[in-house]
Amino acid sequence: MVCLGNICRSPLAEGILRSKVDPEKVLVESAGTGGWHVGEQPDPRSIEVGKANGIDITYQRGRKFSPYDFETYDHIFVMDNSNYRDVIKLARTEEEKHKVSRIMDELFPGENVDVPDPYYGGANGFDNVYSMLEQACEKIAARI
Ligand code: 4NP
């Protein structure tokens, strides 16, 4: 699960998908394309909306997406079109490019829908992000 800062959207996506899969079988992690928040806990507003929905993300710490992640993970879900461009730029092969998709393609395939960055907005932006990610992760979990 990849966003820009790895403190708002992708930590929630990680927490939500983790809650829906067997941890013995599926590894779910997150990262940011930017490195400003490496080592930090998720944004308090993401922690809050997760908690309100029974998802604990306080254990997470920010990390920066690495090209090696293409080798570690079978699939890379990005939150928006800007993340998509940033991650695709780091792919070295067609196979690596094919691992990347926008998470909202799960609900609206081919429409290039963004999970909006809630960082500079109010708390209801986080409720909206949560709801979008919950629906998308349900689809992913059902498939895997
Ligand atoms: P995220 O939100 O990509 O959902 O984690 C952001 C968090 C921090 C920044 C940008 C987006 N930032 O510029 O510090």
Tab-separated table of C-alpha atoms and ligand atoms in Angstrom:
chain	number	residue	atom	x	y	z
A	1	MET	CA	0.000	0.000	0.000
A	2	VAL	CA	1.709	3.183	-1.171
A	3	CYS	CA	0.854	6.870	-0.748
A	4	LEU	CA	2.934	10.056	-0.579
A	5	GLY	CA	3.804	10.423	3.107
A	6	ASN	CA	2.953	6.947	4.502
A	7	ILE	CA	1.225	8.591	7.454
A	8	CYS	CA	-2.396	9.116	6.329
A	9	ARG	CA	-3.802	6.877	3.581
A	10	SER	CA	-1.496	3.866	3.146
A	11	PRO	CA	-1.254	3.073	6.895
A	12	LEU	CA	-5.055	2.815	6.949
A	13	ALA	CA	-5.042	0.690	3.797
A	14	GLU	CA	-2.453	-1.593	5.419
A	15	GLY	CA	-4.463	-1.897	8.639
A	16	ILE	CA	-7.759	-2.510	6.863
A	17	LEU	CA	-6.446	-5.167	4.468
A	18	ARG	CA	-4.506	-6.891	7.264
A	19	SER	CA	-7.738	-7.211	9.226
A	20	LYS	CA	-9.360	-9.040	6.307
A	21	VAL	CA	-6.658	-11.623	5.436
A	22	ASP	CA	-4.874	-14.519	7.118
A	23	PRO	CA	-1.580	-13.045	8.416
A	24	GLU	CA	0.065	-16.464	8.092
A	25	LYS	CA	-0.538	-16.373	4.362
A	26	VAL	CA	-0.559	-12.746	3.280
A	27	LEU	CA	2.013	-10.045	4.047
A	28	VAL	CA	0.554	-6.540	3.964
A	29	GLU	CA	2.787	-3.500	4.423
A	30	SER	CA	2.862	0.147	3.404
A	31	ALA	CA	5.299	2.828	2.299
A	32	GLY	CA	5.447	6.406	1.021
A	33	THR	CA	7.019	7.715	-2.154
A	34	GLY	CA	8.382	10.609	-0.055
A	35	GLY	CA	10.735	10.227	2.885
A	36	TRP	CA	9.652	13.131	5.146
A	37	HIS	CA	7.908	10.919	7.709
A	38	VAL	CA	10.222	7.902	7.849
A	39	GLY	CA	10.148	6.388	11.336
A	40	GLU	CA	7.052	8.320	12.403
A	41	GLN	CA	3.744	6.965	13.665
A	42	PRO	CA	0.713	7.466	11.424
A	43	ASP	CA	-1.061	10.841	11.548
A	44	PRO	CA	-3.220	11.089	14.719
A	45	ARG	CA	-6.311	11.596	12.526
A	46	SER	CA	-5.674	8.271	10.751
A	47	ILE	CA	-5.062	6.554	14.096
A	48	GLU	CA	-8.374	8.011	15.316
A	49	VAL	CA	-10.520	6.938	12.358
A	50	GLY	CA	-8.918	3.490	12.446
A	51	LYS	CA	-9.653	3.169	16.164
A	52	ALA	CA	-13.264	4.266	15.631
A	53	ASN	CA	-13.595	1.341	13.215
A	54	GLY	CA	-11.720	-1.235	15.319
A	55	ILE	CA	-8.433	-1.054	13.378
A	56	ASP	CA	-5.221	-0.415	15.356
A	57	ILE	CA	-2.480	1.195	13.264
A	58	THR	CA	-0.389	2.609	16.123
A	59	TYR	CA	2.305	-0.088	15.642
A	60	GLN	CA	3.162	1.239	12.161
A	61	ARG	CA	6.187	3.426	11.386
A	62	GLY	CA	6.721	5.425	8.218
A	63	ARG	CA	8.996	3.966	5.568
A	64	LYS	CA	9.981	5.086	2.103
A	65	PHE	CA	9.126	2.979	-0.934
A	66	SER	CA	12.211	1.230	-2.289
A	67	PRO	CA	12.796	-0.310	-5.728
A	68	TYR	CA	13.565	-3.540	-3.833
A	69	ASP	CA	9.892	-3.614	-2.846
A	70	PHE	CA	9.133	-4.761	-6.394
A	71	GLU	CA	10.943	-7.985	-5.500
A	72	THR	CA	9.383	-8.422	-2.061
A	73	TYR	CA	5.723	-7.887	-2.953
A	74	ASP	CA	3.429	-9.504	-5.511
A	75	HIS	CA	1.244	-6.437	-5.788
A	76	ILE	CA	1.635	-2.713	-5.157
A	77	PHE	CA	-1.528	-0.663	-4.632
A	78	VAL	CA	-1.115	3.094	-4.957
A	79	MET	CA	-3.575	5.635	-3.607
A	80	ASP	CA	-3.582	8.190	-6.423
A	81	ASN	CA	-2.354	8.998	-9.904
A	82	SER	CA	0.643	10.952	-8.635
A	83	ASN	CA	1.773	7.930	-6.577
A	84	TYR	CA	1.237	5.812	-9.680
A	85	ARG	CA	3.616	7.928	-11.755
A	86	ASP	CA	6.221	8.025	-8.970
A	87	VAL	CA	6.194	4.257	-8.436
A	88	ILE	CA	6.112	3.359	-12.142
A	89	LYS	CA	9.204	5.531	-12.654
A	90	LEU	CA	11.110	3.233	-10.280
A	91	ALA	CA	10.075	0.005	-12.030
A	92	ARG	CA	12.888	-1.590	-14.016
A	93	THR	CA	10.949	-4.198	-15.989
A	94	GLU	CA	7.503	-4.683	-17.514
A	95	GLU	CA	6.857	-7.354	-14.894
A	96	GLU	CA	7.497	-4.806	-12.133
A	97	LYS	CA	5.208	-2.268	-13.827
A	98	HIS	CA	2.444	-4.853	-13.987
A	99	LYS	CA	2.556	-5.236	-10.208
A	100	VAL	CA	1.346	-1.657	-9.734
A	101	SER	CA	-2.303	-0.592	-9.728
A	102	ARG	CA	-4.432	2.197	-8.315
A	103	ILE	CA	-6.353	0.831	-5.335
A	104	MET	CA	-9.588	2.442	-6.538
A	105	ASP	CA	-9.374	0.344	-9.714
A	106	GLU	CA	-10.845	-2.330	-7.444
A	107	LEU	CA	-14.135	-0.401	-7.421
A	108	PHE	CA	-13.934	1.738	-10.582
A	109	PRO	CA	-11.682	-0.082	-13.036
A	110	GLY	CA	-10.077	2.093	-15.683
A	111	GLU	CA	-11.444	5.361	-14.226
A	112	ASN	CA	-8.184	6.452	-12.562
A	113	VAL	CA	-9.956	7.486	-9.336
A	114	ASP	CA	-7.761	9.003	-6.577
A	115	VAL	CA	-8.065	8.343	-2.864
A	116	PRO	CA	-7.850	12.070	-2.002
A	117	ASP	CA	-4.919	13.178	0.141
A	118	PRO	CA	-6.546	14.190	3.465
A	119	TYR	CA	-3.370	15.669	5.021
A	120	TYR	CA	-4.277	19.350	4.639
A	121	GLY	CA	-8.038	18.951	5.143
A	122	GLY	CA	-10.358	18.356	8.079
A	123	ALA	CA	-11.311	15.186	9.915
A	124	ASN	CA	-14.154	14.298	7.538
A	125	GLY	CA	-11.548	13.790	4.816
A	126	PHE	CA	-10.276	10.895	6.901
A	127	ASP	CA	-13.761	9.365	7.231
A	128	ASN	CA	-14.074	9.532	3.452
A	129	VAL	CA	-10.646	7.932	2.948
A	130	TYR	CA	-11.545	5.193	5.416
A	131	SER	CA	-14.780	4.388	3.634
A	132	MET	CA	-13.113	4.236	0.196
A	133	LEU	CA	-10.297	2.010	1.476
A	134	GLU	CA	-12.660	-0.277	3.359
A	135	GLN	CA	-14.628	-0.993	0.178
A	136	ALA	CA	-11.534	-1.449	-1.979
A	137	CYS	CA	-9.843	-3.747	0.566
A	138	GLU	CA	-12.974	-5.865	0.797
A	139	LYS	CA	-12.676	-6.534	-2.934
A	140	ILE	CA	-8.967	-7.325	-2.680
A	141	ALA	CA	-9.474	-9.672	0.281
A	142	ALA	CA	-12.296	-11.490	-1.490
A	143	ARG	CA	-10.016	-12.105	-4.466
A	144	ILE	CA	-6.937	-13.331	-2.578
B	1	4NP	P1	-0.417	10.554	2.839
B	1	4NP	O1	-0.624	12.105	3.210
B	1	4NP	O2	0.303	10.545	1.508
B	1	4NP	O3	-1.798	10.010	2.751
B	1	4NP	O4	0.401	9.962	3.978
B	1	4NP	C1	0.445	12.996	3.285
B	1	4NP	C2	1.145	13.107	4.466
B	1	4NP	C3	2.189	14.019	4.557
B	1	4NP	C4	2.528	14.778	3.459
B	1	4NP	C5	1.830	14.655	2.279
B	1	4NP	C6	0.792	13.754	2.192
B	1	4NP	N1	3.587	15.703	3.542
B	1	4NP	O5	3.796	16.478	2.584
B	1	4NP	O6	4.285	15.763	4.578
